[in-house]
Coordinates of C-alpha atoms in Angstrom, one line a residue:
M4 CA 2.3 30.4 18.9
L5 CA 3.7 33.9 16.9
T6 CA 1.8 37.1 17.2
G7 CA 1.8 40.3 16.0
A8 CA 3.5 39.7 12.0
N9 CA 2.0 40.3 8.9
V10 CA 1.3 37.0 8.1
V11 CA 0.9 35.8 4.2
L12 CA -2.8 33.4 4.4
P13 CA -4.3 32.2 0.5
T14 CA -6.9 34.6 1.2
G15 CA -3.9 37.5 1.9
T16 CA -2.1 39.4 4.4
V17 CA -3.3 39.4 7.8
E18 CA -1.5 42.7 9.3
N19 CA -0.8 42.2 13.4
G20 CA -1.8 38.4 12.5
Q21 CA -1.4 35.0 14.6
L22 CA -0.3 31.5 14.2
S23 CA -0.3 28.7 16.3
T24 CA 1.2 24.6 16.0
D25 CA 1.3 22.3 18.1
G26 CA 4.7 20.7 17.2
R27 CA 4.1 19.4 14.0
H28 CA 1.4 20.7 12.0
I29 CA 0.3 24.5 12.2
T30 CA -3.4 24.2 13.9
A31 CA -6.4 27.0 14.5
A32 CA -6.2 27.3 17.2
P33 CA -3.3 27.5 20.1
P34 CA -2.6 24.6 22.3
A35 CA -2.3 24.8 26.0
G36 CA 0.3 27.1 27.6
A37 CA 2.2 26.7 24.7
P38 CA 4.6 30.1 24.8
S39 CA 4.3 32.6 22.2
I40 CA 6.9 34.2 20.3
D41 CA 6.5 38.7 19.4
L42 CA 7.1 38.9 15.9
T43 CA 5.8 42.7 15.0
G44 CA 7.6 43.9 12.4
H45 CA 8.2 41.3 10.9
W46 CA 6.7 38.8 7.5
L47 CA 5.7 35.3 7.9
V48 CA 5.2 33.6 4.6
P49 CA 5.0 29.2 4.3
G50 CA 8.1 27.3 3.4
F51 CA 9.4 27.6 0.1
V52 CA 9.2 24.4 -2.9
D53 CA 12.4 24.0 -5.1
I54 CA 11.2 21.6 -7.6
H55 CA 14.8 22.8 -9.9
N56 CA 18.4 22.3 -8.0
H57 CA 21.5 20.5 -8.4
G58 CA 22.8 21.3 -4.9
G59 CA 24.3 23.4 -2.8
G60 CA 26.4 24.0 0.1
G61 CA 29.3 22.9 -1.7
A62 CA 28.2 19.5 -2.2
S63 CA 25.0 18.0 -5.2
F64 CA 22.8 15.6 -5.6
S65 CA 24.7 13.9 -8.6
G66 CA 26.6 12.5 -5.0
T67 CA 26.9 10.3 -1.9
P68 CA 23.8 10.8 0.4
E69 CA 26.1 12.4 3.6
Q70 CA 26.5 15.1 0.1
I71 CA 23.4 15.0 -1.0
L72 CA 22.5 15.9 2.9
T73 CA 24.5 18.2 2.6
A74 CA 22.8 20.2 -0.3
I75 CA 19.4 19.2 1.1
R76 CA 20.5 21.5 4.8
T77 CA 22.5 23.6 2.4
H78 CA 18.7 25.1 1.2
R79 CA 16.7 24.3 3.8
L80 CA 19.2 27.1 6.2
H81 CA 17.2 29.6 3.3
G82 CA 13.6 28.6 3.4
T83 CA 14.0 25.7 1.0
T84 CA 11.6 23.7 3.7
T85 CA 10.6 21.3 0.6
L86 CA 13.4 20.0 -2.3
V87 CA 13.2 18.4 -5.6
A88 CA 16.5 17.0 -6.4
S89 CA 18.1 17.4 -10.1
T90 CA 20.1 15.3 -11.5
V91 CA 22.3 15.8 -15.0
T92 CA 23.0 14.0 -17.4
D93 CA 25.3 11.3 -17.5
E94 CA 25.4 7.2 -18.7
M95 CA 22.0 6.4 -18.5
D96 CA 23.2 3.3 -15.2
L97 CA 25.1 6.4 -13.4
L98 CA 21.7 8.3 -13.1
V99 CA 19.9 4.6 -12.4
G100 CA 22.2 4.3 -9.8
Q101 CA 21.5 7.7 -8.4
A102 CA 17.6 8.0 -9.2
G103 CA 17.4 4.7 -6.5
L104 CA 19.5 6.7 -3.8
L105 CA 17.1 9.4 -4.4
S106 CA 14.4 7.5 -4.0
E107 CA 15.6 6.1 -0.7
L108 CA 16.1 10.2 0.3
A109 CA 12.7 10.5 -0.4
E110 CA 11.3 8.1 1.2
Q111 CA 12.6 9.0 4.5
G112 CA 11.2 12.5 3.2
E113 CA 14.6 15.0 2.8
I114 CA 13.2 15.0 -0.3
A115 CA 10.1 15.4 -2.3
G116 CA 11.6 13.8 -5.3
I117 CA 13.7 13.7 -8.1
H118 CA 14.1 15.7 -11.2
F119 CA 16.0 13.8 -14.1
E120 CA 17.6 17.1 -16.4
G121 CA 18.8 15.0 -19.5
P122 CA 20.5 13.3 -21.1
F123 CA 16.8 13.4 -23.3
I124 CA 17.7 17.3 -24.2
S125 CA 19.0 18.9 -27.4
P126 CA 22.9 19.2 -28.9
C127 CA 21.9 22.6 -30.0
R128 CA 20.4 22.9 -26.5
K129 CA 22.4 21.4 -23.6
G130 CA 24.1 24.3 -22.2
A131 CA 26.2 23.0 -18.8
H132 CA 25.3 19.7 -20.0
S133 CA 27.8 16.7 -21.1
E134 CA 26.8 16.3 -25.2
A135 CA 28.7 13.3 -25.6
L136 CA 26.0 11.7 -23.5
L137 CA 22.5 12.7 -24.7
R138 CA 20.2 10.8 -25.8
H139 CA 17.1 11.0 -27.7
P140 CA 14.2 10.6 -25.4
D141 CA 13.7 6.8 -26.3
P142 CA 10.8 6.3 -24.3
A143 CA 12.3 2.9 -23.3
D144 CA 14.9 4.9 -21.9
V145 CA 12.6 7.1 -19.7
R146 CA 10.5 4.3 -18.5
K147 CA 13.6 3.5 -16.5
L148 CA 14.1 6.6 -15.1
I149 CA 11.0 6.0 -13.8
D150 CA 11.0 2.8 -12.6
A151 CA 14.6 3.4 -10.7
G152 CA 13.0 6.6 -8.8
R153 CA 10.7 3.8 -7.6
G154 CA 7.0 6.1 -7.6
K155 CA 9.4 9.3 -6.5
A156 CA 10.6 10.6 -10.0
K157 CA 8.7 14.2 -10.1
M158 CA 9.7 15.3 -13.2
V159 CA 11.8 14.9 -16.5
T160 CA 12.7 17.4 -18.4
L161 CA 13.1 16.8 -22.1
A162 CA 13.6 18.2 -26.2
T163 CA 9.9 17.2 -27.0
E164 CA 10.5 17.7 -30.7
L165 CA 13.9 15.8 -30.8
P166 CA 12.5 11.8 -32.0
G167 CA 10.3 10.0 -29.1
G168 CA 9.7 13.0 -27.5
I169 CA 5.5 12.7 -28.0
D170 CA 4.9 9.5 -26.9
S171 CA 7.1 10.3 -23.9
V172 CA 5.1 12.8 -22.5
R173 CA 2.5 11.0 -23.4
L174 CA 3.9 8.1 -20.8
L175 CA 5.1 10.8 -18.6
A176 CA 1.6 11.4 -18.2
E177 CA 0.3 7.9 -17.8
H178 CA 2.0 7.6 -14.5
G179 CA 2.0 11.2 -13.5
V180 CA 5.0 12.9 -14.1
I181 CA 5.8 16.0 -15.0
A182 CA 6.8 16.8 -18.6
A183 CA 8.7 19.9 -19.0
I184 CA 9.6 21.3 -21.9
G185 CA 13.6 22.1 -21.5
H186 CA 16.8 22.8 -23.1
T187 CA 14.5 22.8 -26.8
D188 CA 14.7 24.0 -30.0
A189 CA 12.0 22.9 -31.1
T190 CA 9.1 25.3 -33.2
Y191 CA 6.1 27.1 -31.9
E192 CA 3.6 24.5 -33.6
Q193 CA 6.5 21.6 -32.6
T194 CA 5.7 22.9 -28.5
V195 CA 1.6 22.9 -28.7
Q196 CA 2.2 19.7 -30.2
A197 CA 3.9 18.9 -26.6
I198 CA 2.1 20.8 -24.6
D199 CA -1.3 19.0 -26.0
A200 CA 0.1 15.4 -25.7
G201 CA 0.9 16.5 -21.8
A202 CA 3.9 19.0 -21.4
T203 CA 3.0 21.2 -18.3
V204 CA 6.2 22.8 -17.5
A205 CA 8.4 24.8 -19.4
T206 CA 12.1 24.3 -17.7
H207 CA 14.0 27.4 -16.7
L208 CA 12.3 29.2 -19.8
F209 CA 13.8 31.9 -21.8
N210 CA 17.0 29.5 -21.0
A211 CA 18.2 27.3 -23.0
M212 CA 15.9 27.6 -25.9
P213 CA 15.2 29.8 -29.1
T214 CA 14.4 33.6 -28.8
L215 CA 11.4 35.4 -28.6
G216 CA 10.9 36.1 -32.7
H217 CA 7.8 38.0 -34.7
R218 CA 7.9 35.4 -37.8
S219 CA 9.0 32.6 -35.3
P220 CA 8.1 32.7 -31.7
G221 CA 9.4 29.5 -30.2
P222 CA 8.8 27.6 -27.4
I223 CA 8.5 30.8 -25.7
A224 CA 5.3 32.0 -27.0
A225 CA 4.0 28.9 -26.7
L226 CA 4.5 28.5 -22.6
L227 CA 3.0 31.7 -22.4
E228 CA 0.0 31.2 -24.0
D229 CA -0.8 28.4 -22.7
E230 CA -3.3 28.4 -19.6
R231 CA -1.5 24.6 -19.0
V232 CA 1.8 25.5 -18.8
T233 CA 4.0 26.5 -15.7
V234 CA 6.9 28.5 -15.7
E235 CA 9.7 27.4 -14.2
L236 CA 11.6 31.6 -14.1
I237 CA 15.3 31.3 -12.0
N238 CA 15.1 35.2 -10.4
D239 CA 18.5 35.7 -9.8
G240 CA 19.4 38.8 -12.0
T241 CA 21.4 37.1 -14.3
H242 CA 19.6 34.2 -15.6
L243 CA 16.9 36.8 -17.2
H244 CA 17.1 41.1 -17.2
A245 CA 14.0 42.7 -14.9
A246 CA 11.8 42.5 -18.5
A247 CA 11.5 39.3 -19.5
L248 CA 11.0 38.1 -16.1
E249 CA 7.6 40.9 -16.0
L250 CA 6.8 39.7 -19.2
A251 CA 6.3 36.0 -18.0
F252 CA 4.0 37.6 -15.2
H253 CA 2.1 39.6 -17.1
H254 CA 0.9 36.6 -20.6
A255 CA 1.4 33.7 -17.7
G256 CA 0.2 35.5 -15.1
A257 CA 0.9 35.0 -10.7
D258 CA -1.2 31.2 -10.7
R259 CA 1.1 30.3 -13.4
V260 CA 4.8 30.5 -12.6
A261 CA 7.2 28.6 -9.9
F262 CA 9.9 30.5 -9.3
I263 CA 13.3 28.0 -9.4
T264 CA 17.2 28.1 -8.1
D265 CA 18.2 25.1 -10.6
A266 CA 21.1 26.0 -8.2
M267 CA 24.8 23.9 -8.2
D268 CA 27.1 22.9 -5.9
A269 CA 28.4 26.6 -5.4
A270 CA 24.7 28.2 -3.8
G271 CA 25.7 29.6 -0.5
I272 CA 28.9 28.5 -0.5
G273 CA 31.1 31.6 -2.5
D274 CA 33.1 31.6 -5.7
G275 CA 35.8 28.4 -7.3
R276 CA 35.3 25.7 -9.8
Y277 CA 32.8 23.7 -8.9
M278 CA 32.2 19.8 -11.1
L279 CA 28.5 19.7 -11.9
G280 CA 28.1 16.5 -13.3
P281 CA 31.1 15.7 -15.9
L282 CA 32.0 19.5 -16.7
E283 CA 34.7 21.8 -14.6
V284 CA 32.7 25.3 -13.2
E285 CA 34.3 28.0 -12.5
V286 CA 31.6 30.4 -10.1
S287 CA 32.8 34.4 -9.8
E288 CA 31.6 37.0 -8.6
G289 CA 28.4 34.8 -7.8
V290 CA 27.8 33.7 -11.1
A291 CA 28.2 29.6 -12.6
R292 CA 30.3 29.0 -16.1
L293 CA 31.4 26.7 -17.1
V294 CA 35.0 26.5 -18.1
E295 CA 35.1 24.7 -21.7
G296 CA 32.7 27.0 -23.7
G297 CA 31.6 29.8 -21.2
S298 CA 28.0 28.5 -20.6
I299 CA 25.9 29.5 -17.8
A300 CA 26.0 26.3 -15.8
G301 CA 22.9 26.3 -13.2
S302 CA 23.0 29.2 -10.7
T303 CA 24.4 30.1 -7.0
L304 CA 20.8 30.8 -6.0
T305 CA 18.7 30.7 -2.6
L306 CA 15.3 30.8 -2.7
D307 CA 15.3 33.6 0.5
R308 CA 16.9 35.8 -2.0
A309 CA 14.8 35.1 -4.7
F310 CA 11.9 36.6 -2.7
K311 CA 13.6 39.7 -1.4
R312 CA 14.8 40.3 -5.3
A313 CA 10.9 39.6 -6.5
V314 CA 9.2 42.5 -4.1
T315 CA 12.3 44.5 -3.6
V316 CA 13.9 45.0 -7.5
D317 CA 11.1 43.2 -9.9
R318 CA 8.3 45.2 -8.1
L319 CA 5.8 41.6 -6.8
S320 CA 4.0 42.1 -4.4
V321 CA 4.3 40.0 -1.4
E322 CA 1.2 37.3 -2.5
D323 CA 2.5 36.9 -5.7
T324 CA 5.7 36.2 -5.1
V325 CA 4.7 33.6 -2.4
T326 CA 2.3 32.0 -4.9
A327 CA 5.2 31.7 -7.8
L328 CA 7.2 30.4 -4.6
S329 CA 5.5 27.8 -2.3
V330 CA 1.5 28.0 -3.8
N331 CA 2.4 26.7 -7.4
P332 CA 5.1 24.3 -7.2
A333 CA 3.3 22.6 -3.9
R334 CA 0.4 22.0 -6.5
L335 CA 2.0 20.6 -9.3
L336 CA 3.9 18.5 -6.7
G337 CA 0.6 17.4 -5.7
L338 CA 1.6 18.4 -2.6
S339 CA -0.8 21.4 -2.1
D340 CA -2.7 19.1 1.4
R341 CA 0.6 19.2 3.2
V342 CA 2.9 22.5 2.0
G343 CA 2.1 25.8 0.0
S344 CA 0.4 27.6 1.9
L345 CA 0.2 28.7 6.0
E346 CA -3.0 26.9 6.5
P347 CA -4.2 25.0 9.8
G348 CA -3.7 21.3 9.7
K349 CA -0.5 21.6 7.6
D350 CA 2.7 20.7 7.7
A351 CA 3.8 24.0 9.9
D352 CA 6.8 24.8 6.6
L353 CA 7.9 28.6 7.0
V354 CA 10.1 31.7 7.0
L355 CA 10.6 35.0 8.7
L356 CA 11.1 37.7 7.2
D357 CA 12.2 40.8 8.2
A358 CA 11.2 43.9 7.0
D359 CA 13.7 44.5 4.3
F360 CA 12.5 40.7 3.4
E361 CA 15.7 39.1 5.2
L362 CA 15.2 35.6 6.2
K363 CA 14.6 35.7 10.1
G364 CA 14.0 32.1 10.8
V365 CA 12.6 29.3 9.6
M366 CA 10.4 26.3 10.8
R367 CA 10.0 23.6 9.1
R368 CA 7.8 19.8 10.6
G369 CA 7.2 22.0 13.6
E370 CA 10.7 22.8 14.5
W371 CA 13.4 26.1 14.0
V372 CA 15.8 25.3 11.4
V373 CA 17.1 29.1 11.7
A374 CA 15.3 30.1 15.2
P375 CA 14.1 33.6 15.3
Q376 CA 16.8 35.9 15.0
L377 CA 14.9 38.7 16.9
A378 CA 17.8 41.4 18.1

């Protein structure tokens, strides 16, 4: 039984609240004889849900099973209790093979599914993806990745203006896979067409897409204005100016924002040279850029840092921050019955924060990943 904290529930924050678990799930009442931990002065929030993450701890989701587990554990230490593993552009055969490996880990409950970012993206907005490996979103190729995921493919990012893009969006929607618009050079009108076809997510809004223009509003305006679309935001202070984040929240509202990390290998480790797929990356002062060309190459963000920045720098409410970090991404993944909020019957996934919003504990499925640090 956890007592005394500010507990963020779907109905609001309860001061001096109480939350109990039975070893796996949150319970309506504490089990008989349950030990009590006094968390006065702290916050209890749901475990974070990251739908776009390429790795961490010096390891990538494009690597071996051991490397993948290293990346998963790294982000769990920072409060991400539910995670979708993202791939990067590569040869189709390699992506198919990696999908099989990741689907096994999803079946074991280590990850919540697979996100394919590339190769179906625009060479004009490729970011940190190898242009030589890009291809049009042929529905047959998209279907190969869906099938390789064995029911664990959760999202595919694609430039929907490319040949085959709209048909691929429809294919994804028919198979219950999120079609995400990203790394795109689409016009406003083309983006509206993709949303009408079934696209429901904006991959890291503002990044790797045309800027918002007053005569050519491009994809940003279409993605922000449509109630059917959830927009990903990388809140690390590098990918977005604070005013851009405020703009997104103002127009989309907290219920349509999902904070993501877009993390690469260096998350949780530090500066140095890394590989992102086939491309070499230099991380300096926490910012990852391609060695060749200098494009931003993912982030070194962890979601505990995104949480603190949202509340202390962006001045978002704790409740809106929880919505963007946990509630919305859980809903997108179809996992709201299990994770994303602190309610009886759901998995006991929670994060303990102190009064300064520094992480002080992480519980996943009723077990402490990071034991409470209350001294």
